[in-house]
PDB file of C-alpha atoms in Angstrom:
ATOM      1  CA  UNK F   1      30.721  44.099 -51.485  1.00  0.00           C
ATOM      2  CA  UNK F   2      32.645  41.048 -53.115  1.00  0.00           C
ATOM      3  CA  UNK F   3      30.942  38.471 -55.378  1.00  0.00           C
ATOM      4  CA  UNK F   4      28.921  35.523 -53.853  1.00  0.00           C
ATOM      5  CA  UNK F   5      30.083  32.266 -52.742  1.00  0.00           C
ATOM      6  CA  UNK F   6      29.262  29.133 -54.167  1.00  0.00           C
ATOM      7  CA  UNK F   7      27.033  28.742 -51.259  1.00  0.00           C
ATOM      8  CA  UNK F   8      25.452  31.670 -51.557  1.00  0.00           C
ATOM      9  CA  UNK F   9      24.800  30.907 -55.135  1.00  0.00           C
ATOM     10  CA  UNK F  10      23.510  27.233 -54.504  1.00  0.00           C
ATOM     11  CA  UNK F  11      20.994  28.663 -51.676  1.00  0.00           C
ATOM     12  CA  UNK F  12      19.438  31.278 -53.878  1.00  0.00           C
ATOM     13  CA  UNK F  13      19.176  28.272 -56.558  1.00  0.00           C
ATOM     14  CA  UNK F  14      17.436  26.434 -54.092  1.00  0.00           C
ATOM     15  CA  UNK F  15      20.232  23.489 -54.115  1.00  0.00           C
ATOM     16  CA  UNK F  16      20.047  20.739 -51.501  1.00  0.00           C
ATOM     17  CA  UNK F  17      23.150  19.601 -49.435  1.00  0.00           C
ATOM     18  CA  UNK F  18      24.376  17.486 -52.943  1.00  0.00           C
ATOM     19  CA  UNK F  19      23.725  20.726 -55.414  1.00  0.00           C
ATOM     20  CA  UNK F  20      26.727  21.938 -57.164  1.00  0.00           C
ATOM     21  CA  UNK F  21      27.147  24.929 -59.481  1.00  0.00           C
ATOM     22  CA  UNK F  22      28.061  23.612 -62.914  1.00  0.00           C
ATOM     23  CA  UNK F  23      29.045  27.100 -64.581  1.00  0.00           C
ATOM     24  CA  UNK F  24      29.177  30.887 -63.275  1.00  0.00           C
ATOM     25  CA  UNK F  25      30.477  33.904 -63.698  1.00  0.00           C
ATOM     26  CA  UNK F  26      30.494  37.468 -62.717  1.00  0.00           C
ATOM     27  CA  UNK F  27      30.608  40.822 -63.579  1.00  0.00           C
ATOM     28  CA  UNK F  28      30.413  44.123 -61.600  1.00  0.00           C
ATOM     29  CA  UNK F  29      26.664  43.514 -60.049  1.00  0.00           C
ATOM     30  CA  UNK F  30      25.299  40.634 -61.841  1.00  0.00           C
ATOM     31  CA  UNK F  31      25.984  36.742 -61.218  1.00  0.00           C
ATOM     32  CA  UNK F  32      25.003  34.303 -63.767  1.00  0.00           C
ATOM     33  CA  UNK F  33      24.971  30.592 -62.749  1.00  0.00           C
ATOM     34  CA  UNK F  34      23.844  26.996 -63.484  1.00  0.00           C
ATOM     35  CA  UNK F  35      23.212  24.843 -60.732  1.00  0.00           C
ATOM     36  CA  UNK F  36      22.514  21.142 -60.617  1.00  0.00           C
ATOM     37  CA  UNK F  37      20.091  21.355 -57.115  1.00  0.00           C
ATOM     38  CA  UNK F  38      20.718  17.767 -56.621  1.00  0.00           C
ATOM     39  CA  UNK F  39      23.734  16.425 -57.641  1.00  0.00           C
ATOM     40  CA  UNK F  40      22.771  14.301 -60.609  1.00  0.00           C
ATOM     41  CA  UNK F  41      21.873  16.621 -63.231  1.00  0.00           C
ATOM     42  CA  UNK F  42      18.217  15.766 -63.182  1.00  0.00           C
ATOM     43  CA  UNK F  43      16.948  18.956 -62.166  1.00  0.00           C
ATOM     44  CA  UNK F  44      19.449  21.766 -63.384  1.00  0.00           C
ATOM     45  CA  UNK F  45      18.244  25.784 -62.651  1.00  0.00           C
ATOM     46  CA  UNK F  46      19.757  29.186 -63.882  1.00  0.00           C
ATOM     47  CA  UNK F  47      19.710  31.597 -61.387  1.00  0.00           C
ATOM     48  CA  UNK F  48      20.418  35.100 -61.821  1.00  0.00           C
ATOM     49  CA  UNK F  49      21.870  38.046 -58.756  1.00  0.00           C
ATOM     50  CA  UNK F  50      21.827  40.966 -58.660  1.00  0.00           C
ATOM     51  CA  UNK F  51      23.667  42.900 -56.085  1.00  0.00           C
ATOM     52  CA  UNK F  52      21.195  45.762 -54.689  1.00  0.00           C
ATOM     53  CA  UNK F  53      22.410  49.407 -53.669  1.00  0.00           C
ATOM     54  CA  UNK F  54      21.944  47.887 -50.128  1.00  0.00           C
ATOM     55  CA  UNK F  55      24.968  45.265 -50.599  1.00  0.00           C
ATOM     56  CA  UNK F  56      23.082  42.124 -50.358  1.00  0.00           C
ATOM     57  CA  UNK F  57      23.132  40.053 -53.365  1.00  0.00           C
ATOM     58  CA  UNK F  58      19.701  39.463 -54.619  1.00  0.00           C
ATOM     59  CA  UNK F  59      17.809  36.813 -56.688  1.00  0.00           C
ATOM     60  CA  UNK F  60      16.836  38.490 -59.841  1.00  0.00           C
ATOM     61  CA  UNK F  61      15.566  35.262 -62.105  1.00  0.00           C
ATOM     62  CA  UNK F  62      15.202  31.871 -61.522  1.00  0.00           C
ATOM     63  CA  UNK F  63      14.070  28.933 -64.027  1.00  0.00           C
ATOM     64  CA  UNK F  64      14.651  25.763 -65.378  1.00  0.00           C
ATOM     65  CA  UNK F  65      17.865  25.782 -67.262  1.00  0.00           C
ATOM     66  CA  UNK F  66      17.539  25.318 -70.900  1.00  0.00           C
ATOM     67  CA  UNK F  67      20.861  24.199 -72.473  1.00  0.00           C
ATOM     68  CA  UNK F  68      21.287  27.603 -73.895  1.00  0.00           C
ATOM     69  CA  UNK F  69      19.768  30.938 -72.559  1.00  0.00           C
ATOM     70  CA  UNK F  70      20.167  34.501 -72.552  1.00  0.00           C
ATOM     71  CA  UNK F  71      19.209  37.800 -71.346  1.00  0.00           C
ATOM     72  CA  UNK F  72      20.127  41.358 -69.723  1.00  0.00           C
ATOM     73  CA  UNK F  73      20.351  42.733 -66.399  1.00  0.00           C
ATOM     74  CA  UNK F  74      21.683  46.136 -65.357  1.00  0.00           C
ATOM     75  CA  UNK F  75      23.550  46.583 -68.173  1.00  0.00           C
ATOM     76  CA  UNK F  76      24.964  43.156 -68.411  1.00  0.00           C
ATOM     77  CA  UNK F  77      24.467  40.772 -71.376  1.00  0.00           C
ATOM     78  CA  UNK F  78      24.689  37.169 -70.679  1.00  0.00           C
ATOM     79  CA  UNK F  79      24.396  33.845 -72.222  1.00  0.00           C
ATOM     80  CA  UNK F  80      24.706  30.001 -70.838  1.00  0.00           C
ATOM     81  CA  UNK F  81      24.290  26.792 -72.248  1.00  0.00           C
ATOM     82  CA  UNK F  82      25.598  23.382 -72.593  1.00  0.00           C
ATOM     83  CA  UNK F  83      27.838  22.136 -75.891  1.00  0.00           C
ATOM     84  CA  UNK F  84      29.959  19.014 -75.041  1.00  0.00           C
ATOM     85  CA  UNK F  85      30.850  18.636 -78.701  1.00  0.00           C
ATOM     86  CA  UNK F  86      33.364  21.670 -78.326  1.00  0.00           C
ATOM     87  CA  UNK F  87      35.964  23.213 -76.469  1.00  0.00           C
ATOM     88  CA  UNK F  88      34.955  26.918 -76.749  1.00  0.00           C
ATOM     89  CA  UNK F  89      31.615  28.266 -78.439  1.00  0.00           C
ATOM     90  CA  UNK F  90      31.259  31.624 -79.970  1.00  0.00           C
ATOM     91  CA  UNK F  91      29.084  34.658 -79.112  1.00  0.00           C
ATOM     92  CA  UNK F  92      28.443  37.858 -80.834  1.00  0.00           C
ATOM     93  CA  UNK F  93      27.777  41.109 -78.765  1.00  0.00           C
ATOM     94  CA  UNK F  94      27.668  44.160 -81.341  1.00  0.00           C
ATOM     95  CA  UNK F  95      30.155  44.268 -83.786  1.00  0.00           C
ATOM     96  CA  UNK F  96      32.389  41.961 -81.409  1.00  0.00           C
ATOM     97  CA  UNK F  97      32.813  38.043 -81.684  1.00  0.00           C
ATOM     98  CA  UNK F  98      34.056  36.738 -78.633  1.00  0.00           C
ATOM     99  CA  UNK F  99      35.581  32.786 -78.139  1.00  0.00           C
ATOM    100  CA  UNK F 100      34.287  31.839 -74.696  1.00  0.00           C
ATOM    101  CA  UNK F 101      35.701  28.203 -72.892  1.00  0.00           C
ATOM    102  CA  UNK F 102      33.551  25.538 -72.435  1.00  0.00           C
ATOM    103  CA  UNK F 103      34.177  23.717 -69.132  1.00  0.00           C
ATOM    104  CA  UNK F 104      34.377  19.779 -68.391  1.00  0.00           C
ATOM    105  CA  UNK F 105      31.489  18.612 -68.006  1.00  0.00           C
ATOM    106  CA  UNK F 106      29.892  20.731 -71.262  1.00  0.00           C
ATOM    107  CA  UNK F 107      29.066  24.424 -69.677  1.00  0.00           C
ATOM    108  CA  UNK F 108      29.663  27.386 -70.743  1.00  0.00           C
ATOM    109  CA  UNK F 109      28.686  31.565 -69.239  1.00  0.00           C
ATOM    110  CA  UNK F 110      29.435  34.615 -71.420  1.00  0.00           C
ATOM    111  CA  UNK F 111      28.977  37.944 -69.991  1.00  0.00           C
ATOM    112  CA  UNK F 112      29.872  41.592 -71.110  1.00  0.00           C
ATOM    113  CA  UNK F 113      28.842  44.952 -70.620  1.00  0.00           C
ATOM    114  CA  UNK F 114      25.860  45.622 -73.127  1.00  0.00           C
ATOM    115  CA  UNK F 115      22.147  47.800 -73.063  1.00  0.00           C
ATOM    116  CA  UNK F 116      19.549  45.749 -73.930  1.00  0.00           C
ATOM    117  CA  UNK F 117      19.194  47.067 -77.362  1.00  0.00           C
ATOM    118  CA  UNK F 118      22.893  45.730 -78.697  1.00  0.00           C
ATOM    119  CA  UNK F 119      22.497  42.484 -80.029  1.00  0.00           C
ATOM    120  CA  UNK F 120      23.406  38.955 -78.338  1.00  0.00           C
ATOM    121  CA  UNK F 121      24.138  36.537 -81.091  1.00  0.00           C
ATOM    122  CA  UNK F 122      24.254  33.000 -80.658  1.00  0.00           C
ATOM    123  CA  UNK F 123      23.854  31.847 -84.122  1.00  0.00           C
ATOM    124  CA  UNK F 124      27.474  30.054 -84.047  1.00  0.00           C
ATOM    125  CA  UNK F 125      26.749  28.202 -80.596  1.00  0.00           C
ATOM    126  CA  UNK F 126      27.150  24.904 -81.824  1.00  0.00           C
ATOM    127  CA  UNK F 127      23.871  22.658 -81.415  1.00  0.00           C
ATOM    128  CA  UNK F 128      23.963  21.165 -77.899  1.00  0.00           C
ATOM    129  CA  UNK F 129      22.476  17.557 -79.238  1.00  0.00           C
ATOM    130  CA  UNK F 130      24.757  17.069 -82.495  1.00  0.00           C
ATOM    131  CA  UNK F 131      23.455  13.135 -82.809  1.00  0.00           C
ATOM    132  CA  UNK F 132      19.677  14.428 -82.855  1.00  0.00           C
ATOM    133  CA  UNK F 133      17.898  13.710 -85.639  1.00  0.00           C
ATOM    134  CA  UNK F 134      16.321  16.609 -87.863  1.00  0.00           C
ATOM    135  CA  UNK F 135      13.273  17.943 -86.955  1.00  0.00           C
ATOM    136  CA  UNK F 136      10.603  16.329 -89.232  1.00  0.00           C
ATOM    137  CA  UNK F 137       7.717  18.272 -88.118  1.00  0.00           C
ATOM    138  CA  UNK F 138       5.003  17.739 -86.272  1.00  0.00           C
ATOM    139  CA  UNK F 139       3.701  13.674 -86.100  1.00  0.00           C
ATOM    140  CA  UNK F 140       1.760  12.535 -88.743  1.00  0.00           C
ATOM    141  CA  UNK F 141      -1.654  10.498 -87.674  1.00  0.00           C
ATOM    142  CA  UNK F 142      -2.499   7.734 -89.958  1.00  0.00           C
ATOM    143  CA  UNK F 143      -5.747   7.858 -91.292  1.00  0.00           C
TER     144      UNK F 143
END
Protein backbone atom coordinates (compact mmCIF):
# COMPACT_ATOMS: atom_id res chain seq x y z
CA UNK A 1 0.00 0.00 0.00
CA UNK A 2 1.17 3.67 -0.92
CA UNK A 3 1.95 6.33 1.72
CA UNK A 4 -0.91 8.38 3.38
CA UNK A 5 -2.51 11.43 2.25
CA UNK A 6 -2.38 14.59 3.83
CA UNK A 7 -5.81 13.83 4.95
CA UNK A 8 -5.17 10.81 6.22
CA UNK A 9 -2.34 12.27 8.14
CA UNK A 10 -4.38 15.36 9.51
CA UNK A 11 -7.29 12.83 10.73
CA UNK A 12 -5.00 10.57 12.67
CA UNK A 13 -3.52 14.03 14.15
CA UNK A 14 -6.83 14.84 15.12
CA UNK A 15 -6.82 18.19 12.82
CA UNK A 16 -10.05 20.14 12.37
CA UNK A 17 -11.32 21.32 8.88
CA UNK A 18 -8.38 24.42 9.17
CA UNK A 19 -5.39 21.81 10.29
CA UNK A 20 -2.54 21.66 7.97
CA UNK A 21 0.57 19.46 8.07
CA UNK A 22 3.57 21.72 8.54
CA UNK A 23 6.40 19.00 7.84
CA UNK A 24 6.36 15.11 6.87
CA UNK A 25 8.02 12.59 5.49
CA UNK A 26 8.18 8.97 4.77
CA UNK A 27 9.98 6.01 4.62
CA UNK A 28 9.09 2.36 3.78
CA UNK A 29 6.37 1.84 6.80
CA UNK A 30 6.74 4.74 8.99
CA UNK A 31 5.24 8.42 8.54
CA UNK A 32 6.54 11.17 10.58
CA UNK A 33 4.53 14.44 10.64
CA UNK A 34 3.80 17.82 12.32
CA UNK A 35 0.48 19.08 12.18
CA UNK A 36 -0.92 22.44 13.18
CA UNK A 37 -4.76 20.92 14.21
CA UNK A 38 -6.07 24.33 13.82
CA UNK A 39 -4.62 26.44 11.50
CA UNK A 40 -2.84 28.99 13.64
CA UNK A 41 -0.06 27.24 15.14
CA UNK A 42 -1.46 27.33 18.62
CA UNK A 43 -1.84 23.81 19.13
CA UNK A 44 0.85 21.91 16.93
CA UNK A 45 0.99 17.68 17.38
CA UNK A 46 3.56 15.04 16.04
CA UNK A 47 1.99 12.14 14.98
CA UNK A 48 3.62 9.05 14.11
CA UNK A 49 2.14 5.79 11.39
CA UNK A 50 2.90 2.98 11.10
CA UNK A 51 1.68 0.88 8.29
CA UNK A 52 0.50 -2.66 9.82
CA UNK A 53 1.01 -6.13 7.96
CA UNK A 54 -2.78 -5.64 7.33
CA UNK A 55 -2.21 -2.44 4.94
CA UNK A 56 -3.91 0.12 6.94
CA UNK A 57 -1.78 2.83 8.15
CA UNK A 58 -1.85 3.02 11.84
CA UNK A 59 -1.32 5.67 14.59
CA UNK A 60 1.73 4.65 16.41
CA UNK A 61 2.46 8.02 18.71
CA UNK A 62 0.83 11.03 19.20
CA UNK A 63 1.90 14.21 21.43
CA UNK A 64 2.37 17.66 21.68
CA UNK A 65 5.06 18.72 19.33
CA UNK A 66 8.12 19.98 20.93
CA UNK A 67 10.23 22.07 18.49
CA UNK A 68 12.65 19.26 18.23
CA UNK A 69 11.95 15.47 18.85
CA UNK A 70 13.10 12.16 18.10
CA UNK A 71 12.68 8.55 18.24
CA UNK A 72 12.53 4.95 16.46
CA UNK A 73 9.98 2.88 14.96
CA UNK A 74 10.44 -0.35 13.01
CA UNK A 75 13.69 0.27 12.19
CA UNK A 76 13.33 3.86 11.31
CA UNK A 77 15.17 6.75 13.04
CA UNK A 78 13.56 10.05 12.96
CA UNK A 79 13.89 13.53 14.11
CA UNK A 80 11.61 16.91 13.74
CA UNK A 81 11.82 20.22 14.95
CA UNK A 82 11.54 23.80 14.20
CA UNK A 83 14.84 26.21 13.38
CA UNK A 84 13.80 29.39 11.43
CA UNK A 85 17.28 30.81 11.90
CA UNK A 86 18.59 28.32 9.11
CA UNK A 87 18.14 26.91 5.88
CA UNK A 88 19.18 23.26 6.54
CA UNK A 89 20.09 21.73 10.10
CA UNK A 90 22.35 18.84 10.61
CA UNK A 91 21.80 15.33 12.03
CA UNK A 92 24.10 12.58 12.89
CA UNK A 93 22.98 8.86 12.47
CA UNK A 94 26.17 6.56 13.14
CA UNK A 95 29.17 7.53 11.65
CA UNK A 96 27.02 9.58 8.99
CA UNK A 97 26.25 13.46 9.09
CA UNK A 98 23.48 14.20 7.01
CA UNK A 99 22.34 18.14 5.83
CA UNK A 100 18.55 17.95 5.95
CA UNK A 101 16.28 21.25 4.38
CA UNK A 102 14.43 23.26 6.50
CA UNK A 103 11.10 24.31 4.97
CA UNK A 104 9.33 27.91 4.93
CA UNK A 105 7.77 28.37 7.61
CA UNK A 106 10.86 26.83 10.01
CA UNK A 107 10.25 22.78 9.85
CA UNK A 108 12.26 20.33 9.36
CA UNK A 109 11.82 15.81 9.32
CA UNK A 110 14.92 13.58 9.06
CA UNK A 111 14.46 9.98 8.65
CA UNK A 112 16.81 6.96 7.82
CA UNK A 113 17.04 3.44 8.27
CA UNK A 114 18.60 2.83 11.84
CA UNK A 115 18.05 0.02 15.06
CA UNK A 116 17.45 1.68 18.00
CA UNK A 117 20.85 1.18 19.38
CA UNK A 118 22.79 3.50 16.52
CA UNK A 119 22.93 6.83 17.69
CA UNK A 120 20.64 9.95 16.62
CA UNK A 121 22.65 13.06 17.14
CA UNK A 122 21.26 16.34 17.24
CA UNK A 123 23.94 18.19 18.93
CA UNK A 124 24.44 20.58 15.71
CA UNK A 125 20.55 21.37 15.39
CA UNK A 126 20.82 24.88 15.78
CA UNK A 127 18.80 26.28 18.93
CA UNK A 128 15.21 26.87 17.78
CA UNK A 129 14.91 30.33 20.01
CA UNK A 130 18.42 32.03 19.05
CA UNK A 131 17.16 35.59 20.78
CA UNK A 132 16.43 33.64 24.19
CA UNK A 133 18.21 34.64 26.88
CA UNK A 134 20.60 32.12 28.82
CA UNK A 135 19.24 30.04 31.21
CA UNK A 136 20.02 31.60 34.66
CA UNK A 137 18.70 28.93 36.76
CA UNK A 138 16.05 28.46 38.71
CA UNK A 139 14.31 32.03 40.29
CA UNK A 140 15.79 33.37 43.13
CA UNK A 141 13.19 34.39 46.16
CA UNK A 142 14.20 37.40 48.02
CA UNK A 143 14.46 36.98 51.50
Amino acid sequence: MGRPSDGDVLARAGAGSAGRVLVRDDLGRVCVAVVDTNGDEAFVVAVVLHLDDDGVWRESEWNSAAVLGRGWLDGVAYAYGRTASASTVRIGVGDAVRQVPVNGPGWWCFMAEAPQSERLDLTAVPHPFPDAPPDQGPPRIAG
